[in-house]
Coordinates of C-alpha atoms and ligand atoms in Angstrom, one line a residue:
X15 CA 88.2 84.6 130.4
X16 CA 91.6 84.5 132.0
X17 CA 92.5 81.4 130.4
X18 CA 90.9 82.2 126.6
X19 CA 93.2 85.6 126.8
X20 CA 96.0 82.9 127.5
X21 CA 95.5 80.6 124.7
X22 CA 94.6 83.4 122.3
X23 CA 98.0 85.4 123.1
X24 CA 100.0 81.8 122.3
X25 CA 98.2 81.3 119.1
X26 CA 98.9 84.9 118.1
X27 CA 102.3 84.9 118.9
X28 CA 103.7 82.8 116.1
X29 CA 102.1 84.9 113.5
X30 CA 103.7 87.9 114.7
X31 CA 107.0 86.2 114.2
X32 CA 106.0 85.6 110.7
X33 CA 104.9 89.3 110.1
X34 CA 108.5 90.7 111.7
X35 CA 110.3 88.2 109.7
X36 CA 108.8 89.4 106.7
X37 CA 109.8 93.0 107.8
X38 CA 113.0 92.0 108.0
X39 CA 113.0 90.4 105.2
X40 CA 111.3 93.0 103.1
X41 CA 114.1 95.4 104.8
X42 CA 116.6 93.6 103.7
X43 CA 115.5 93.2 100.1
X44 CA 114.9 97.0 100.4
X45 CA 118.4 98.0 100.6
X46 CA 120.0 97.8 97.0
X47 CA 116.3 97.3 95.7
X48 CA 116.9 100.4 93.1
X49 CA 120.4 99.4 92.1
X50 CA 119.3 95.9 91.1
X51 CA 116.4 98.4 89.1
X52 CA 113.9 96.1 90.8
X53 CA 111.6 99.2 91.2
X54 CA 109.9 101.2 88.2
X55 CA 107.0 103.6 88.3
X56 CA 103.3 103.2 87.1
X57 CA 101.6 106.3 85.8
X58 CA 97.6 106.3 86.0
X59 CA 95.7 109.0 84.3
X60 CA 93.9 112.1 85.4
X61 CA 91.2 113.3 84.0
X62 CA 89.7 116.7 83.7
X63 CA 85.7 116.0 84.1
X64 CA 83.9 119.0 82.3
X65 CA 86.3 118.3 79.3
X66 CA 87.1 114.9 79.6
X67 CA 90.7 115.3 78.8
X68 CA 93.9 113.8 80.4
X69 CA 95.4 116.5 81.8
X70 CA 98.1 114.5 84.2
X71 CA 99.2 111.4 86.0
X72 CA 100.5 109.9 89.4
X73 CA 103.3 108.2 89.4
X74 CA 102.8 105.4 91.9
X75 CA 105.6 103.2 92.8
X76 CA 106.1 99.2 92.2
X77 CA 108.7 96.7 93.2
X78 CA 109.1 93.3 92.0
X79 CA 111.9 91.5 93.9
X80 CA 113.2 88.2 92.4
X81 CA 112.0 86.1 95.7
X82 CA 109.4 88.1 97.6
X83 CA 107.5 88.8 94.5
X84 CA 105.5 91.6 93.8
X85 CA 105.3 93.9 97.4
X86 CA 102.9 96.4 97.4
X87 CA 103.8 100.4 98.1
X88 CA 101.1 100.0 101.5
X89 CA 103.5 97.5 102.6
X90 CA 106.9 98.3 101.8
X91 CA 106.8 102.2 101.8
X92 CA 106.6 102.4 105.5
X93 CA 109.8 99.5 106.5
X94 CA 111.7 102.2 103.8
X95 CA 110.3 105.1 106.3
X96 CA 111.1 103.0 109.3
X97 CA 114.3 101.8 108.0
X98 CA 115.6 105.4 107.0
X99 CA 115.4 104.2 102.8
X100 CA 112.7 106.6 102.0
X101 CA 114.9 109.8 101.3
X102 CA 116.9 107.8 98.4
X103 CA 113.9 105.8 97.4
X104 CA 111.8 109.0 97.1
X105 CA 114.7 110.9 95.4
X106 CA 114.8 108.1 92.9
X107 CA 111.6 108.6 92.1
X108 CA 110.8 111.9 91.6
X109 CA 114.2 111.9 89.6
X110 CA 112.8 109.4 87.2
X111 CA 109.1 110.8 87.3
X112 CA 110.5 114.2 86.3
X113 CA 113.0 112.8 83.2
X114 CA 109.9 111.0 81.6
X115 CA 107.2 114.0 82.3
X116 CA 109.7 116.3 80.3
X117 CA 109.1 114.0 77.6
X118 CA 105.4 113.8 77.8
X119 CA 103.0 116.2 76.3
X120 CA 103.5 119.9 77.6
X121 CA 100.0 120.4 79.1
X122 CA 100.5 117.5 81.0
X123 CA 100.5 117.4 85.5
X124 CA 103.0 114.9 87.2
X125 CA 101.8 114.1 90.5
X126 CA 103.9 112.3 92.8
X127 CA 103.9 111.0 96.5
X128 CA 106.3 112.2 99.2
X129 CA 106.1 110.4 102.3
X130 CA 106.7 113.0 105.7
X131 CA 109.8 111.3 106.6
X132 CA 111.4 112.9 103.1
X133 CA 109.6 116.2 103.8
X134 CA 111.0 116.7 107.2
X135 CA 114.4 116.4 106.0
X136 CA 116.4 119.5 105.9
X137 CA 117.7 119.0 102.5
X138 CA 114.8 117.7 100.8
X139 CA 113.9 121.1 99.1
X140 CA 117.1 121.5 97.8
X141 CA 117.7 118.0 96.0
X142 CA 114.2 118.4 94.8
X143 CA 115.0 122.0 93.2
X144 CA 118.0 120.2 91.9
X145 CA 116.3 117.0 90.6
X146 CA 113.6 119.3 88.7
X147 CA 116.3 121.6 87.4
X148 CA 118.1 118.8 85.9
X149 CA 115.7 117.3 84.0
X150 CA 114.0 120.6 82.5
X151 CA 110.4 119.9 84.0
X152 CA 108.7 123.5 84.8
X153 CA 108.1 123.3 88.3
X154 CA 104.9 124.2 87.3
X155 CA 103.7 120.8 85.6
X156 CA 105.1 118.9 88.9
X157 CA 102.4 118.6 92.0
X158 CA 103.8 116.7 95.0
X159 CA 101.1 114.7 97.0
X160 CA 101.7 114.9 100.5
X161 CA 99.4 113.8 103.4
X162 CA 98.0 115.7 106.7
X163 CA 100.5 113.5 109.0
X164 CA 103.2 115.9 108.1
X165 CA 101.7 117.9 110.4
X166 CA 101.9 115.5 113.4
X167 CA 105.0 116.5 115.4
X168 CA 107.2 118.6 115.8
X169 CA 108.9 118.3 112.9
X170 CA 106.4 120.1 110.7
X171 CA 108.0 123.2 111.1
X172 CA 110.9 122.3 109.0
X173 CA 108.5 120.0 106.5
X174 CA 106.6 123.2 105.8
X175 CA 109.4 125.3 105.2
X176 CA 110.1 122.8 102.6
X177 CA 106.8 122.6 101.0
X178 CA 106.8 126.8 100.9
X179 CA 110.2 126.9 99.3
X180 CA 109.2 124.2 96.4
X181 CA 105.9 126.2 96.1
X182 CA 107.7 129.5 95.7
X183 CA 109.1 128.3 92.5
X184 CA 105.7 127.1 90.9
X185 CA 105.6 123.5 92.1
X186 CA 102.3 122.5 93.1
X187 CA 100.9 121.0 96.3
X188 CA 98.5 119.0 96.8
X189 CA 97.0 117.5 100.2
X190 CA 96.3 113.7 99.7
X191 CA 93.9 111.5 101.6
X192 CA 91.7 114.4 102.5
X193 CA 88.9 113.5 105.0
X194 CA 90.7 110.4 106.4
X195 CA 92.6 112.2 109.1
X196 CA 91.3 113.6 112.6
X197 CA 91.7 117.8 111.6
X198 CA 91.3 118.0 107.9
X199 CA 89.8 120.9 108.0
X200 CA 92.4 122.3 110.5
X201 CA 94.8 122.0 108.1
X202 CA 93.5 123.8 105.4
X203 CA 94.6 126.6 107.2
X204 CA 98.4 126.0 108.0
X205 CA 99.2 125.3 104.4
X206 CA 97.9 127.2 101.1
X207 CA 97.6 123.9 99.1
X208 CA 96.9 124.4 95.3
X209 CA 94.4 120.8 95.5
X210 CA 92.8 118.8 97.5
X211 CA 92.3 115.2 96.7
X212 CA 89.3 113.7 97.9
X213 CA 90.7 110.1 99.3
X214 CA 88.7 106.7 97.8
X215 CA 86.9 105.7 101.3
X216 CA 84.3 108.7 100.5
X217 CA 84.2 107.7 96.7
X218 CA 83.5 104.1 97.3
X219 CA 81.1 104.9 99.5
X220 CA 79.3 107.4 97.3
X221 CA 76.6 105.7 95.9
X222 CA 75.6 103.8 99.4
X223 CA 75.9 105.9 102.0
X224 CA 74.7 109.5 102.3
X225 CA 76.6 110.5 104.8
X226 CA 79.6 110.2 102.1
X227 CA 77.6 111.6 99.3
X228 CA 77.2 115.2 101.5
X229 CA 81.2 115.0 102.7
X230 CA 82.3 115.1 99.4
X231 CA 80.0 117.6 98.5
X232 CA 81.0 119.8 101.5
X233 CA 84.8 119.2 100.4
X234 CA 84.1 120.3 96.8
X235 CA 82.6 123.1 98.0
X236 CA 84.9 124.0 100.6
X237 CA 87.8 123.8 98.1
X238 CA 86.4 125.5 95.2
X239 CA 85.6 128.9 97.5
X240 CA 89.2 128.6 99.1
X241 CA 90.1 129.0 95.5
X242 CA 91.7 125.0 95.7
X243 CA 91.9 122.4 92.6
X244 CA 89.7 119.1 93.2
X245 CA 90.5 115.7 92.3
X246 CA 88.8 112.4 93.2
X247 CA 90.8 109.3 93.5
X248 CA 89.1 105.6 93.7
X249 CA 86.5 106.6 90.7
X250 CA 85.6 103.1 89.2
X251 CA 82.1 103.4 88.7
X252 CA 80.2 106.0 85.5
X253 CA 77.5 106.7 88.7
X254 CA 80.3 108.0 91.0
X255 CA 81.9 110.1 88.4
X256 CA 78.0 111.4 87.3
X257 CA 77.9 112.3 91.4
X258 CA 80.9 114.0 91.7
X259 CA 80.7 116.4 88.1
X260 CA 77.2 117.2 89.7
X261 CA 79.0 118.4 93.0
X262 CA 81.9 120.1 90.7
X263 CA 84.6 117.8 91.0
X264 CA 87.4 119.1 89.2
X265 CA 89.0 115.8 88.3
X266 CA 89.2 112.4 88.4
X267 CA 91.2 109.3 88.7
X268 CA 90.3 105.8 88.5
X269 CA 90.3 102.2 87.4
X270 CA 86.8 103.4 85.5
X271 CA 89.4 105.1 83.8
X272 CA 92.2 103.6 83.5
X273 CA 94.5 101.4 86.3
X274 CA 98.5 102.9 86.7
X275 CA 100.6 101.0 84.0
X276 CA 103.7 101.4 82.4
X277 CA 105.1 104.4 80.6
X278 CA 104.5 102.8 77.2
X279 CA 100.9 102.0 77.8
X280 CA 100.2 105.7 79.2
X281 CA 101.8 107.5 76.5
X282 CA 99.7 105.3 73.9
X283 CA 96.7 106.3 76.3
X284 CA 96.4 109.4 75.5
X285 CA 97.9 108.9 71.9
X286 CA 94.4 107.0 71.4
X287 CA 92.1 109.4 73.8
X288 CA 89.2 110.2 72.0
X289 CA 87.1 113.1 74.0
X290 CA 83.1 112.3 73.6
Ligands
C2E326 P1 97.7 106.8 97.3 O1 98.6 108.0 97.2 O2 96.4 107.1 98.0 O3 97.5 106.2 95.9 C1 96.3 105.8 95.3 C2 96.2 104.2 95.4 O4 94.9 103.8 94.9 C3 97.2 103.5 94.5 O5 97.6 102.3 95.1 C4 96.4 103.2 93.2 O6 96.9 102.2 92.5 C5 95.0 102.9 93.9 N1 93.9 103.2 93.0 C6 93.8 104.1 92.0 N2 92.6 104.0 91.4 C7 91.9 103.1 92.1 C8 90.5 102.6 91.9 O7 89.7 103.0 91.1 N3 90.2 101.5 92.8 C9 91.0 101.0 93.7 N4 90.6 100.0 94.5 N5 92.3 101.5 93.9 C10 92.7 102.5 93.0 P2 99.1 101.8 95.1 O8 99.7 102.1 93.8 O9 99.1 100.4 95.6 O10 99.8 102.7 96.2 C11 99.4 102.7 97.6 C12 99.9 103.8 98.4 O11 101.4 103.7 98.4 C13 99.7 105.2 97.8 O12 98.4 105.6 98.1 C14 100.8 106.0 98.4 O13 100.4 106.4 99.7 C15 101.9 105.0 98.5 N6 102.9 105.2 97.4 C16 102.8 104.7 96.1 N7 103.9 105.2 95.4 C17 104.6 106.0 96.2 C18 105.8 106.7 96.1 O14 106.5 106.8 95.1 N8 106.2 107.4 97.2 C19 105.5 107.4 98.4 N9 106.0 108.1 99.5 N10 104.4 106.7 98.6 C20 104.0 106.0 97.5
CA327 CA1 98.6 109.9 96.2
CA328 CA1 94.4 107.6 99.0
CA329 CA1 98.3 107.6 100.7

């Protein structure tokens, strides 16, 4: 057994040379990324399920760089959190997400994701007050998308005082990812979130398992008599979205609706949205 541990280690060890190299690598490409506008944002429609009306978006982030290719945000988000990027990154983003939002119909939500190494900055309340105020989005029609791990360590303190000062001025807050962590439900409690978004593991598992089928329903319930906004993410097939209106899902998002995609191709969307 002694000698099978050996000769796995040496055959593993060359592959995690590969996967730091690409870190660095991905680090390096990383820095300078938004000045050589590598990076643009995606926009993927939400949809209100008892009127069947786009009533936002979430801006999701995508980077194309000229050698790596296409990196996706599950990869590349955490090197920026690692390598201390995701403050400008994140800045950059909302800055952008809020410019084109004013420019989009007024009913319309903006959701976008802050990662808890930007939240438990001191200033990131400020340059987000400032970043809104400058592009004339209500606060209102903004909803940042932040996940339990904020509450982790002992930097929570200060990530909260953050979320309560943005939330005093009418932007929204919504807990991402719900059910995936170890205390949800703990954390209900510490933060008076205006949403909860129901995380894809339960969705794609809705029509299989039952187990999932009663979470989500337990969520939906949970949320709607704390007085909290719904919406389910990972919706691809009409049999999940039939299960969750039944439970009282508030909204939805999805490739059965529609995939993220540029701003063109979202504004012309819901310029051709025809409500059944
Ligand atoms: P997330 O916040 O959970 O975002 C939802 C992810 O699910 C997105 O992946 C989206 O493209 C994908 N998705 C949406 N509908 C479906 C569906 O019906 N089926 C399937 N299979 N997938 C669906 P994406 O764009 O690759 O983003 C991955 C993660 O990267 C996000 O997960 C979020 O945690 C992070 N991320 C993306 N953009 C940003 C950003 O601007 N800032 C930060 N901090 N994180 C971001
Ligand atoms: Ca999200
Ligand atoms: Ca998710
Ligand atoms: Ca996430």
């Amino acid at each position: 057994a002694k000698e099978a541990g050996r000769a796995r280690f040496e055959i593993f060890v060359p592959r995690l040379g590969d996967r730091r190299r690409r870190r660095v690598a991905i680090e390096q490409a990383l820095r300078g990324a938004l000045s050589r506008s590598e990076m643009h944002l995606h926009w993927q429609p939400r949809v209100d399920v008892s009127r069947w009306e786009v009533v936002g978006a979430e801006v999701l982030l995508r980077w194309q760089h000229p050698e790596l290719g296409r990196i996706n945000p599950d990869e590349f988000i955490g090197i920026a959190e690692d390598a201390g990027l995701i403050a400008e990154i994140g800045l950059w983003v909302l800055q952008r997400a809020c410019a084109h939002a004013v420019q989009m119909p007024p009913h319309l939500l903006v959701s976008v994701n802050v990662s808890p190494a930007q939240l438990q900055r001191e200033d990131f309340a400020a340059l987000a007050l400032r970043a809104i105020e400058r592009s004339g989005l209500p606060p209102q029609r903004l909803e940042l998308e932040v996940t339990e791990s904020l509450f982790m360590d002992e930097t929570s303190a200060q990530a909260l005082a953050n979320l309560h000062a943005l939330r005093n001025v009418g932007v929204r807050i919504a807990l991402d990812d719900f059910g995936t962590g170890y205390s949800s439900l703990a954390y209900l409690r510490r933060f008076p979130f205006d949403t909860l978004k129901i995380d894809r593991a339960f969705v794609r598992e809705l029509m299989t398992r039952h187990d999932a089928r009663a979470i989500v329903r337990t969520i939906l319930e949970l949320a709607k008599t704390l007085g909290m906004e719904t919406i389910a993410e990972g919706v691809e097939e009409p049999a999940q979205l039939d299960v969750l209106r039944e439970a009282g899902c508030g909204s939805i998002q999805g490739f059965m609706v529609a995939r993220p995609m540029p701003r063109g191709d979202f504004l012309r969307l819901m310029k051709n949205w025809t409500t059944p």
